[in-house]
mmCIF file of C-alpha atoms and ligand atoms in Angstrom:
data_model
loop_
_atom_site.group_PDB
_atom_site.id
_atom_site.type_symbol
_atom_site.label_atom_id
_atom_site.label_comp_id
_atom_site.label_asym_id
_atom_site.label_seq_id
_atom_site.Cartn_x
_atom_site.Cartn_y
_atom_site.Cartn_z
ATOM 1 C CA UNK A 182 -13.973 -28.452 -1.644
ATOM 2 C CA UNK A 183 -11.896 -28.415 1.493
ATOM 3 C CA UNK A 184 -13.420 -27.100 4.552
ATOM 4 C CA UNK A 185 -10.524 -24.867 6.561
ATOM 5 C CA UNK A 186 -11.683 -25.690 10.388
ATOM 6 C CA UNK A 187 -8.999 -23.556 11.664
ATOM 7 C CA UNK A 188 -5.689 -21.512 11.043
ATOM 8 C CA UNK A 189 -3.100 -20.810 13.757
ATOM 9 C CA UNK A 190 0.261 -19.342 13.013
ATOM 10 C CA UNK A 191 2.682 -20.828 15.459
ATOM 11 C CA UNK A 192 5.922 -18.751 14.379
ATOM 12 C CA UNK A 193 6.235 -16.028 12.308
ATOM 13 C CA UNK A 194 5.290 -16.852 8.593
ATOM 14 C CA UNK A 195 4.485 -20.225 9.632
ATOM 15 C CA UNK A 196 0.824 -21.574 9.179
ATOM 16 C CA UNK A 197 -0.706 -24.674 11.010
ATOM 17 C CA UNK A 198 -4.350 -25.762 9.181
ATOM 18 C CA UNK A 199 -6.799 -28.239 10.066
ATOM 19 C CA UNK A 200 -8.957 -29.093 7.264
ATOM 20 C CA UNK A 201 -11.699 -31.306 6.885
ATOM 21 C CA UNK A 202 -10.671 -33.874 4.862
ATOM 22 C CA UNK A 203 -12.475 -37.086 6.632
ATOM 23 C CA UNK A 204 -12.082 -39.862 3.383
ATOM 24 C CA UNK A 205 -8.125 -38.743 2.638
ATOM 25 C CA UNK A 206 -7.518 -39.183 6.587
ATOM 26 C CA UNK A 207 -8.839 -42.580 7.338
ATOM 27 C CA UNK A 208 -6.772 -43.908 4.210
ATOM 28 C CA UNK A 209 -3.814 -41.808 5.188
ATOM 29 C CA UNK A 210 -1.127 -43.056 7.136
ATOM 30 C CA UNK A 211 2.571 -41.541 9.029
ATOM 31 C CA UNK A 212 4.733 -40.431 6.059
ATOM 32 C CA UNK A 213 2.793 -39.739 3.437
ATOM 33 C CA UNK A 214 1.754 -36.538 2.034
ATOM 34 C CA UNK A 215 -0.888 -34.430 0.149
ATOM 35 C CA UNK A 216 -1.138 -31.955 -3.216
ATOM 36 C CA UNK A 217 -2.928 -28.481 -2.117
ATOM 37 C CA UNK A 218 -4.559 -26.306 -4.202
ATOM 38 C CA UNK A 219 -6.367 -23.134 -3.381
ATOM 39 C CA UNK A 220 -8.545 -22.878 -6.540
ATOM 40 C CA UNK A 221 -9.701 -23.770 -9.835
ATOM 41 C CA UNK A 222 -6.310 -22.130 -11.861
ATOM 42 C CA UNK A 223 -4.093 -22.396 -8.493
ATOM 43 C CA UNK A 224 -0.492 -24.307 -8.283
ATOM 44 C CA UNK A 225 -0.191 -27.633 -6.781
ATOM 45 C CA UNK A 226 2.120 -27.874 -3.764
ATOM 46 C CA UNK A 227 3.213 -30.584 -2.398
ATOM 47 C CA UNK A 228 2.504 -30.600 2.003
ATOM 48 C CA UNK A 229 3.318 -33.360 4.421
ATOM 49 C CA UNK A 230 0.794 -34.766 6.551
ATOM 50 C CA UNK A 231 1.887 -33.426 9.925
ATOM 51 C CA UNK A 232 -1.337 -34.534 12.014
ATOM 52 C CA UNK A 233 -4.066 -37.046 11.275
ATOM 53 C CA UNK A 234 -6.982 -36.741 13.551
ATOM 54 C CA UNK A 235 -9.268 -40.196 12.223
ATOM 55 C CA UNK A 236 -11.758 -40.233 14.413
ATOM 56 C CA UNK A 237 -13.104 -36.360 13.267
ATOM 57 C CA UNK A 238 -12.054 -36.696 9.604
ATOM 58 C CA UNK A 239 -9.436 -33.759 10.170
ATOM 59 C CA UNK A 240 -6.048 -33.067 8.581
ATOM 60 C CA UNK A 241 -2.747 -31.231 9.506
ATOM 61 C CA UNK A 242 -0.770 -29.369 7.323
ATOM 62 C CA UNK A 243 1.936 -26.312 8.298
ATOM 63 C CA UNK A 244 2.617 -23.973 5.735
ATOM 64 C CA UNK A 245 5.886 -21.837 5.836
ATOM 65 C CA UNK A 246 5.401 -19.029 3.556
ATOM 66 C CA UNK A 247 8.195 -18.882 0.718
ATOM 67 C CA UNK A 248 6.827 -17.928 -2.610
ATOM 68 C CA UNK A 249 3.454 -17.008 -4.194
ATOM 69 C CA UNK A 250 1.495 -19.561 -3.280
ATOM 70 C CA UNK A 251 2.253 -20.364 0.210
ATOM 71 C CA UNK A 252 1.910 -16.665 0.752
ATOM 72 C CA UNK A 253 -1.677 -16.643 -0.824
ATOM 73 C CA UNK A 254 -2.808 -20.096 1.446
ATOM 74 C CA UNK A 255 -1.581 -18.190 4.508
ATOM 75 C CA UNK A 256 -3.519 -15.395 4.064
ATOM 76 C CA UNK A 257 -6.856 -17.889 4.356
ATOM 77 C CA UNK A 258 -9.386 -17.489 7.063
ATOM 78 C CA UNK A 259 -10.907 -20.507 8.949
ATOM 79 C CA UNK A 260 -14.077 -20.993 6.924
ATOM 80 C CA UNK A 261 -12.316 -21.009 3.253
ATOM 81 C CA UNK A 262 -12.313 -23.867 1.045
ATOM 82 C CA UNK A 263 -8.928 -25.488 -0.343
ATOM 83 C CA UNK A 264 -10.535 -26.548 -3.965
ATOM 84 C CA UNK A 265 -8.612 -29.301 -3.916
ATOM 85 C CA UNK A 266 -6.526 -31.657 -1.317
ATOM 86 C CA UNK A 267 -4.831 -35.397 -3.229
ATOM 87 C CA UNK A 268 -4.021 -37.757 -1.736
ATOM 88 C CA UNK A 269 -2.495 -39.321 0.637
ATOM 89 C CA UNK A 270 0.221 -39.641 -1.521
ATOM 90 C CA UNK A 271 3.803 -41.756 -1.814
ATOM 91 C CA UNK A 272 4.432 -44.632 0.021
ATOM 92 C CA UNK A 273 3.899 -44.440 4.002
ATOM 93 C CA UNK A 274 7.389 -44.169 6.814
ATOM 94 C CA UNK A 275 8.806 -47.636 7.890
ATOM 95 C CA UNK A 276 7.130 -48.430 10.755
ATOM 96 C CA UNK A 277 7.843 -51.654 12.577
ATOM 97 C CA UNK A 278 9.059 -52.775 15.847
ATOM 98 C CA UNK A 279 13.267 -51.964 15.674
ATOM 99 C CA UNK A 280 14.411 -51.219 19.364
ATOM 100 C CA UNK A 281 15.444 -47.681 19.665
ATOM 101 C CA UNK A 282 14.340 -44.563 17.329
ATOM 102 C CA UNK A 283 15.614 -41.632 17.354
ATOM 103 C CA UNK A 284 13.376 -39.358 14.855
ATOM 104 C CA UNK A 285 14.766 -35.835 13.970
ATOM 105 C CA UNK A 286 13.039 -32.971 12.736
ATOM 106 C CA UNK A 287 13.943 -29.607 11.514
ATOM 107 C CA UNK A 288 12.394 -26.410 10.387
ATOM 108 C CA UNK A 289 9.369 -26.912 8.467
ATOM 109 C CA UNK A 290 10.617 -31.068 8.798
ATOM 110 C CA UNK A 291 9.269 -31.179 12.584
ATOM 111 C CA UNK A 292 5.877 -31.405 11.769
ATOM 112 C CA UNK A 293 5.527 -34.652 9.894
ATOM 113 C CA UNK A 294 8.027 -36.311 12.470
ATOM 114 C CA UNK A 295 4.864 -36.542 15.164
ATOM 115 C CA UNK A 296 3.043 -38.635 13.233
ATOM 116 C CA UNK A 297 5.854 -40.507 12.489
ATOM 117 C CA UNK A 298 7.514 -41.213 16.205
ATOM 118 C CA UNK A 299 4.064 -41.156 17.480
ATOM 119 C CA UNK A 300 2.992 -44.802 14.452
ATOM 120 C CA UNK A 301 7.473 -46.121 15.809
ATOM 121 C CA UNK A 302 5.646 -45.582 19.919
ATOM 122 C CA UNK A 303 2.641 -47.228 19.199
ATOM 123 C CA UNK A 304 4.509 -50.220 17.366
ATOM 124 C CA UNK A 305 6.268 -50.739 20.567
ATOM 125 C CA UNK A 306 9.459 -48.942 20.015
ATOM 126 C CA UNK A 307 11.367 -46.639 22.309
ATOM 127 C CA UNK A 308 11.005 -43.411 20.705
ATOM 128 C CA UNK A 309 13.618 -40.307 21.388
ATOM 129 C CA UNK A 310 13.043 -37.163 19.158
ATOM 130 C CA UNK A 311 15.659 -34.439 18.202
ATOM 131 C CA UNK A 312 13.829 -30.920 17.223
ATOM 132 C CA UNK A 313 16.138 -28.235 16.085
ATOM 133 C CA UNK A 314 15.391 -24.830 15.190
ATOM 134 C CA UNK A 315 17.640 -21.365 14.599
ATOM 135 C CA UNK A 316 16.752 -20.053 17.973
ATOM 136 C CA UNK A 317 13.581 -20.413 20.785
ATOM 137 C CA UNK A 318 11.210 -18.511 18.840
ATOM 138 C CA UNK A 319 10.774 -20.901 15.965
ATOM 139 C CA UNK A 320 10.685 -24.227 18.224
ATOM 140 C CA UNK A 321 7.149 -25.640 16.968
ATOM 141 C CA UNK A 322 4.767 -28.417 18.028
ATOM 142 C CA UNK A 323 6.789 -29.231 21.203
ATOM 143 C CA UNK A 324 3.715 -30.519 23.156
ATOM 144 C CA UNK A 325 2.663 -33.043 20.039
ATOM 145 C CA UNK A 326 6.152 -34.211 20.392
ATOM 146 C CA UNK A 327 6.145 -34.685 23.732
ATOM 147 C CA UNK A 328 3.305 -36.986 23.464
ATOM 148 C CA UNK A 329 4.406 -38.787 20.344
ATOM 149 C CA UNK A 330 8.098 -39.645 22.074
ATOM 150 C CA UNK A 331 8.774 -40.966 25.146
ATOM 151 C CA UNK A 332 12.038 -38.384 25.423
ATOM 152 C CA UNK A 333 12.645 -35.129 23.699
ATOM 153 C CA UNK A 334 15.787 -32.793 22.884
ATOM 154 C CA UNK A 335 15.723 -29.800 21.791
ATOM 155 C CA UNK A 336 18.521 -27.945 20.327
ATOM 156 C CA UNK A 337 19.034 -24.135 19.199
ATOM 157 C CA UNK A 338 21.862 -22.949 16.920
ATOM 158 C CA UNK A 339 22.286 -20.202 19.480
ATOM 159 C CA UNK A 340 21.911 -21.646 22.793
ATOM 160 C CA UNK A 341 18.833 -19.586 23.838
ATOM 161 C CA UNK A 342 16.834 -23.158 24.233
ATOM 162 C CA UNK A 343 18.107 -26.994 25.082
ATOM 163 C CA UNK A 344 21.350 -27.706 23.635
ATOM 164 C CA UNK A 345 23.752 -25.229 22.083
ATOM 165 C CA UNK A 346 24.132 -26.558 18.500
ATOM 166 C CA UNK A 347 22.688 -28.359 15.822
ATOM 167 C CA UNK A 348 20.369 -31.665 15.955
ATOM 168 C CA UNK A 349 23.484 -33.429 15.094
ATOM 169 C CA UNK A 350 25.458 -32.226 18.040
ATOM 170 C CA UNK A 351 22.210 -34.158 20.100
ATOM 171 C CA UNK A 352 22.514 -37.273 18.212
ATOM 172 C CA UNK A 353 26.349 -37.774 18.938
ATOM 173 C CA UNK A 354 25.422 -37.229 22.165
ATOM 174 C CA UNK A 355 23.094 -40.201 21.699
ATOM 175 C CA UNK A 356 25.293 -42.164 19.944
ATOM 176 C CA UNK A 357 27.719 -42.320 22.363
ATOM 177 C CA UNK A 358 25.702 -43.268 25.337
ATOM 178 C CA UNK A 359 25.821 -46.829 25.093
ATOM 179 C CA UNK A 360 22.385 -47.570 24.083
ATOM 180 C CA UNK A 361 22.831 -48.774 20.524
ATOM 181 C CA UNK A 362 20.507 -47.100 17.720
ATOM 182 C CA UNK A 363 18.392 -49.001 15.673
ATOM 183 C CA UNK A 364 16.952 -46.811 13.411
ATOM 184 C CA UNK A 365 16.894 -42.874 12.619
ATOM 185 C CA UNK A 366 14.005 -41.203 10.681
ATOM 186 C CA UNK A 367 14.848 -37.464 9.537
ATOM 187 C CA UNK A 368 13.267 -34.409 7.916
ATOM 188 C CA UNK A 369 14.199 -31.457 7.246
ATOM 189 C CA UNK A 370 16.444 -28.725 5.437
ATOM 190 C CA UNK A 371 18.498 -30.872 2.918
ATOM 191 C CA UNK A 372 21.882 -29.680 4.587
ATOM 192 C CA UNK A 373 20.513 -30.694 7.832
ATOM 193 C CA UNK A 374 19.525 -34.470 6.318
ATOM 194 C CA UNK A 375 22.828 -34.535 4.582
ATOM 195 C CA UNK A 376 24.680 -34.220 7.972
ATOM 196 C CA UNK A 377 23.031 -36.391 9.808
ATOM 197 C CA UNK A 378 23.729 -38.958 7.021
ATOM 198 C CA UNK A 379 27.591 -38.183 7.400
ATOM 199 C CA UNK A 380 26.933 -37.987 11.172
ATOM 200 C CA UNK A 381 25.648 -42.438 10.954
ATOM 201 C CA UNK A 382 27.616 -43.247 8.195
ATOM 202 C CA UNK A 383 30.371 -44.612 10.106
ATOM 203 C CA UNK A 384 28.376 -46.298 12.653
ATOM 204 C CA UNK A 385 26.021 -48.275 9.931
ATOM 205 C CA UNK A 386 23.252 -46.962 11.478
ATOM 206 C CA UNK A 387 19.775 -47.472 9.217
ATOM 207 C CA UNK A 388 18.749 -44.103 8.356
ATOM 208 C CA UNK A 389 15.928 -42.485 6.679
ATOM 209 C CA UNK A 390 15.120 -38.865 5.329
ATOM 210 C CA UNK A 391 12.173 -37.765 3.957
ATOM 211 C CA UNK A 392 13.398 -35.291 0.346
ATOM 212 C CA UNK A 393 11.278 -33.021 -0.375
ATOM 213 C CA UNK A 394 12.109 -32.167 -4.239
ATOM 214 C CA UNK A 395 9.800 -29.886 -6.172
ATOM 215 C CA UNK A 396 6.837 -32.219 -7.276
ATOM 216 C CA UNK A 397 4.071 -31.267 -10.013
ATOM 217 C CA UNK A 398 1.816 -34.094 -10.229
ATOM 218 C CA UNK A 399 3.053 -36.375 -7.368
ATOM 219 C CA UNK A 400 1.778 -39.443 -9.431
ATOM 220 C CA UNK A 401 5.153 -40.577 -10.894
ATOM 221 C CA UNK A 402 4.422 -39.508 -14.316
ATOM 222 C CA UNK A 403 6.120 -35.607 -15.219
ATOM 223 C CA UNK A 404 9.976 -36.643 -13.432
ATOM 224 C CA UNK A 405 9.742 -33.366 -11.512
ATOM 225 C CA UNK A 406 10.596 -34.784 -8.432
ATOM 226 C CA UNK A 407 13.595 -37.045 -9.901
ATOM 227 C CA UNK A 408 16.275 -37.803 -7.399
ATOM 228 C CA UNK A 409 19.541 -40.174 -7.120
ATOM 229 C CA UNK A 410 19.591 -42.725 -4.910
ATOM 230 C CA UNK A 411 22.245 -45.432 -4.886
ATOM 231 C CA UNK A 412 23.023 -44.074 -8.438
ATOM 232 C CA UNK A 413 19.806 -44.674 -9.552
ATOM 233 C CA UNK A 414 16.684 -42.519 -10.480
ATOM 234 C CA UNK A 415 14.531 -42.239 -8.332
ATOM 235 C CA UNK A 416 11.096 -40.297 -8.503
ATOM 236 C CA UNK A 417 10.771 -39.107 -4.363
ATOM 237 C CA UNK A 418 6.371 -38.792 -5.112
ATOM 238 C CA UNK A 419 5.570 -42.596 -5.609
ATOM 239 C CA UNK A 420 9.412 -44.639 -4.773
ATOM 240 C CA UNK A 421 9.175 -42.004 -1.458
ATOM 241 C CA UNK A 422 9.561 -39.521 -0.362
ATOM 242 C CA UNK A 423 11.471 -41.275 2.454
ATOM 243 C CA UNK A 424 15.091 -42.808 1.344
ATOM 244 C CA UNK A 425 17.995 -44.392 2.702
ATOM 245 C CA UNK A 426 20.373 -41.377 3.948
ATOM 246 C CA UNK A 427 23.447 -43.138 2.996
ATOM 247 C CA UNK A 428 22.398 -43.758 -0.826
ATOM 248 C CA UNK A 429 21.188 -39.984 -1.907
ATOM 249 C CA UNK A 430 22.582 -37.553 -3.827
ATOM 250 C CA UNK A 431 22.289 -34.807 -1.734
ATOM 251 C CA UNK A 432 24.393 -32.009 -4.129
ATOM 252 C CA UNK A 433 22.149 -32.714 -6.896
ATOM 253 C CA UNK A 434 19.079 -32.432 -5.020
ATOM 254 C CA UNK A 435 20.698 -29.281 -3.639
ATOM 255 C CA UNK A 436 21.063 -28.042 -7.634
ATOM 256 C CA UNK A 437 17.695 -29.182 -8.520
ATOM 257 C CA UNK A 438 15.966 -27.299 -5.782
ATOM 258 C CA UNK A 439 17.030 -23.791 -6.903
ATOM 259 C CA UNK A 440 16.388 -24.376 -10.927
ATOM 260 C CA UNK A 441 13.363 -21.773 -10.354
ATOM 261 C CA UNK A 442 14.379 -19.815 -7.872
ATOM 262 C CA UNK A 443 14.594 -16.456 -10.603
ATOM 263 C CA UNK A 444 10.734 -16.712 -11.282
ATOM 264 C CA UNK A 445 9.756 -17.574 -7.624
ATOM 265 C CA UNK A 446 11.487 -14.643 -6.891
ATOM 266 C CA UNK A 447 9.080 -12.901 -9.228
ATOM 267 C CA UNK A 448 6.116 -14.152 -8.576
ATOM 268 C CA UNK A 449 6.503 -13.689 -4.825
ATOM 269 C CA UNK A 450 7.168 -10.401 -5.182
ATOM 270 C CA UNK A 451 4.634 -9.585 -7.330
ATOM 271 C CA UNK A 452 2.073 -10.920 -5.308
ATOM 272 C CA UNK A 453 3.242 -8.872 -1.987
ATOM 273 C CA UNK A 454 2.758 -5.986 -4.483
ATOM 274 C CA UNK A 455 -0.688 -7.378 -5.675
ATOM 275 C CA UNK A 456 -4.126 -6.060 -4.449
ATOM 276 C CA UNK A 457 -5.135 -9.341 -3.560
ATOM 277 C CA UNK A 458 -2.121 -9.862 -1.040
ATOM 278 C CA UNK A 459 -3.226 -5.906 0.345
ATOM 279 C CA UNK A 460 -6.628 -7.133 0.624
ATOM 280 C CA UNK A 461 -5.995 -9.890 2.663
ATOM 281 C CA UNK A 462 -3.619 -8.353 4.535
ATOM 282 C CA UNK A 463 -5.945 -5.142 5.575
ATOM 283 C CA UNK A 464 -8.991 -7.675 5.786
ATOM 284 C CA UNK A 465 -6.474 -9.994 8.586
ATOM 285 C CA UNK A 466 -6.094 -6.526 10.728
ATOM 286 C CA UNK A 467 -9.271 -5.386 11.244
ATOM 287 C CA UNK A 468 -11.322 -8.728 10.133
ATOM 288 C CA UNK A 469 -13.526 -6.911 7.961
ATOM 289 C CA UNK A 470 -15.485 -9.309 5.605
ATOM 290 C CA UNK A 471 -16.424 -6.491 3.060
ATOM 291 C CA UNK A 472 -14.832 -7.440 -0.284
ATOM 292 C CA UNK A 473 -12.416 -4.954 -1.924
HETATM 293 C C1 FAD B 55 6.844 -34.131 -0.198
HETATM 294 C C2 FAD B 55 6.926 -32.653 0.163
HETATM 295 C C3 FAD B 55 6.454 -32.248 1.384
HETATM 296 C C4 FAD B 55 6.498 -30.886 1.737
HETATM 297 N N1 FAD B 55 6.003 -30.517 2.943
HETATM 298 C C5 FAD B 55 5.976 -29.224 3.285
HETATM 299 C C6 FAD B 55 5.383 -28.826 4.526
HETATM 300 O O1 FAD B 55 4.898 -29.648 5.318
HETATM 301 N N2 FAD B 55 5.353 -27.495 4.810
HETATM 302 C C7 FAD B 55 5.880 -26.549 3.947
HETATM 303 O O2 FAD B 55 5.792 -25.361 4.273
HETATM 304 N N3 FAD B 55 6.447 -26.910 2.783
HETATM 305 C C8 FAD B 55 6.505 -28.211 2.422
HETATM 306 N N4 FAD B 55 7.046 -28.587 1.219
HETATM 307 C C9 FAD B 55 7.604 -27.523 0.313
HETATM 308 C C10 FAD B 55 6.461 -26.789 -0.361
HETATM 309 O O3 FAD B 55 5.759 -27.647 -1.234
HETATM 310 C C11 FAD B 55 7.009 -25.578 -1.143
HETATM 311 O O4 FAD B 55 7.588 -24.698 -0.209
HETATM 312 C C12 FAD B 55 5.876 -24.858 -1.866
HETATM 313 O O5 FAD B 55 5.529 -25.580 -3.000
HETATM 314 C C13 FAD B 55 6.292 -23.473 -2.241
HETATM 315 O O6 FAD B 55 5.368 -22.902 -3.128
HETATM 316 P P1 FAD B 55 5.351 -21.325 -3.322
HETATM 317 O O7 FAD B 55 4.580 -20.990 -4.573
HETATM 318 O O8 FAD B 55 4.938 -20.637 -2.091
HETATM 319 O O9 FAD B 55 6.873 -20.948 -3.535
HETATM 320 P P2 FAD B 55 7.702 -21.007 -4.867
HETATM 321 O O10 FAD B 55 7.937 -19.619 -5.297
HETATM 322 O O11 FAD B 55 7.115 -21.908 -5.870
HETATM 323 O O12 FAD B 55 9.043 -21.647 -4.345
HETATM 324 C C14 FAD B 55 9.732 -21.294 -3.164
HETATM 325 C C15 FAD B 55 10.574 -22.477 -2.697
HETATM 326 O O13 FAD B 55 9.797 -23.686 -2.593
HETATM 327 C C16 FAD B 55 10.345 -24.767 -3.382
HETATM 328 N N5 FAD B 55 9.242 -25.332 -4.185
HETATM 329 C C17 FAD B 55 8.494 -24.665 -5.066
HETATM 330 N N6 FAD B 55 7.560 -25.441 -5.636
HETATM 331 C C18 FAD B 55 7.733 -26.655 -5.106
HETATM 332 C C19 FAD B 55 7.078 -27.876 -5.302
HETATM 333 N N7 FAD B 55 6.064 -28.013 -6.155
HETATM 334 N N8 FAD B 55 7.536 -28.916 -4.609
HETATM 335 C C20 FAD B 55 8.515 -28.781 -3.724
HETATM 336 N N9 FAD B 55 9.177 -27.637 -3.474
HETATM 337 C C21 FAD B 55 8.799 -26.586 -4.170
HETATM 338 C C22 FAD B 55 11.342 -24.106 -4.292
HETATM 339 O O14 FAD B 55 12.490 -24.900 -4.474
HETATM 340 C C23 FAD B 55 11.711 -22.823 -3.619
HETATM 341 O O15 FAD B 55 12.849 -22.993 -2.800
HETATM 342 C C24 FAD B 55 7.041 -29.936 0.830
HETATM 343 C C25 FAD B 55 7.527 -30.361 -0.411
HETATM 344 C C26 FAD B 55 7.464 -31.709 -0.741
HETATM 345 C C27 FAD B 55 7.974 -32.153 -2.068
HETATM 346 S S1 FES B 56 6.070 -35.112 -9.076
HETATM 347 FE FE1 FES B 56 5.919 -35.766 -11.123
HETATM 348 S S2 FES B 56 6.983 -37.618 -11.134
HETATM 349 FE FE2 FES B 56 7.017 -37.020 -9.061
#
C-alpha cells in the first residue's frame, strides 16, 4: 500500500499526488515511469514520474482525468492508499553532458520534463525549456521549471501568456538565434511531438520524445504498447518510452491510441453516473467522512 501524502489540483481536472513511495524513488531516475493501481480489481495505468523527492522517499505523479480510472484516482483524499505503485519502469532519459538543451513539454507532457532538464542542468548542460499550453489557465509547474532550467518560454495558443503560438513557434525562434542546439527532449500530445520532429528534421538536430502508447503490463511481455520506430517494432515500456523523433511512426501511434476509445467512452460515463463517483463528489464538497 501507497500512502497518498497529498493531492493538489493545479488546473481544472488535473491532479498533482505525492505518494510515499521511498524504495521505488531512490531506484528511480529522470524518464522513467510507474504502473498505478487504486485497488485489488483496479486497471493499471501507466504515469510518468514527474517529481522525485529522494531524500523523503516521496513521488510525483499528475493525473489528468480522461476516462474511468483517472476519474476514480482523482477523486482520492490525502490519506488513501494506491494498492499498488511498479516500478520505476522503462529505461531512464539520456542524460549526459551535450552543450545546449532545449526540453519541451506540453499538456499533461510538462510534468516529467522537470525532472528531466533539471538530471541535463545538473550534468552541466545549459538547459532552456519550452512549456506550452491552450491558454494561461492550464500553464502548470512553472516554478519547478524555473528551477530545473536556467531559461524558460512559455507559449499560449491564444496569446493570453508568453508567446502567441505553439512550442514550435518558440523553438524556431531558438533555432535561429545562432546558438547551435545540441539536443531536444520532448513530451507531450503526439501531434505536438510529431511537429517538433518536422520542425528539427531539416536541421539534424538529435531529438527525443517520450510516446506514451497504451501499456498493460509495462514489462515487455503483452505488445500493448507496440510502436514503429525506424521501421521496426518497438515495445515503448522496456526499449522506452523515449525515441528518436525522426524514426517514429507517428500516424500509427495516432491509430493505435484511439482502438478503445468506444468503451472508454462507456466506462467513463458510467462511472460519472455511478454512486461511487456521487459519493466522492458530495464527500469532496462538504468533506464529510461518513460513508454512503
Ligand atoms: C508511459 C506513459 C506515461 C503516462 N504519463 C501520464 C501522466 O503523467 N499523466 C497522465 O495524466 N497520463 C499519463 N499517461 C496516460 C494515462 O496512462 C492514461 O490517460 C490513463 O491510462 C487513462 O486511463 P482512464 O481509465 O482514465 O481512461 P481510459 O478510458 O482508459 O482512456 C482514456 C484515454 O487514455 C488513453 N489510455 C487508456 N489506457 C491507457 C494505458 N493503459 N496506457 C496509455 N494510455 C492509455 C486512451 O488512449 C484514451 O485516449 C501516460 C501513459 C503512458 C503510456
Ligand atoms: S505494455 Fe505490454 S509490452 Fe509494453
Amino acid at each position: 500500500m501507497y500512502k497518498i501524502i497529498e493531492i493538489v489540483e493545479i488546473c481544472p481536472k488535473v491532479c498533482r499526488f505525492r505518494i510515499e513511495a521511498s524504495k521505488l524513488v531512490k531506484k528511480a531516475v529522470a524518464g522513467q515511469f510507474v504502473i498505478l493501481r487504486q485497488h485489488e480489481r483496479g486497471e493499471r495505468i501507466p504515469m510518468s514520474i514527474g517529481g522525485l523527492d529522494k531524500e523523503n522517499g516521496i513521488l510525483t505523479v499528475v493525473i489528468q482525468e480522461v476516462g474511468k480510472t483517472s476519474a476514480s484516482m482523482n477523486r482520492m483524499k490525502a490519506g488513501d492508499h494506491f494498492r499498488d505503485v511498479v516500478g520505476p519502469l522503462g529505461l531512464p532519459s539520456h542524460v549526459e553532458k551535450f552543450g545546449r538543451c532545449v526540453c519541451i513539454g506540453g499538456g499533461l507532457g510538462i510534468p516529467p520534463i522537470a525532472p528531466i532538464a533539471l538530471a541535463l542542468k545538473e550534468a552541466g548542460n545549459q538547459v532552456e525549456t519550452i512549456i506550452g499550453a491552450r491558454t494561461k489557465d492550464l500553464l502548470i509547474y512553472q516554478e519547478e521549471l524555473t528551477a530545473a532550467s536556467h531559461k524558460l518560454h512559455i507559449a499560449t495558443d491564444d496569446g493570453s501568456f508568453g508567446t502567441h503560438g505553439f512550442v514550435t513557434t518558440v523553438l524556431e525562434q531558438l533555432m535561429k538565434d545562432g546558438t547551435p542546439i545540441d539536443n531536444i527532449m520532448a513530451i507531450g500530445p503526439v501531434p505536438m511531438m510529431k511537429a517538433i520532429a518536422e520542425t528539427t528534421r531539416a536541421a539534424g538536430i538529435k531529438t527525443w520524445v517520450s510516446l506514451n502508447p497504451i501499456m498493460v503490463d509495462g514489462t515487455g511481455m503483452c505488445g500493448a504498447c507496440r510502436v514503429t520506430v525506424g521501421g521496426k517494432t518497438k515495445f515503448a515500456c522496456v526499449d522506452g518510452p523515449d525515441f528518436d523523433a525522426h524514426l517514429v511512426d507517428f500516424d500509427e501511434m495516432t491509430s493505435r491510441l484511439k482502438m478503445y476509445h468506444k468503451q472508454e467512452k462507456i466506462a467513463y460515463d458510467k462511472f460519472l453516473h455511478s454512486e461511487e463517483c456521487s459519493y466522492k463528489d458530495a464527500k469532496a464538497q462538504t468533506g464529510s467522512e461518513t460513508e454512503a
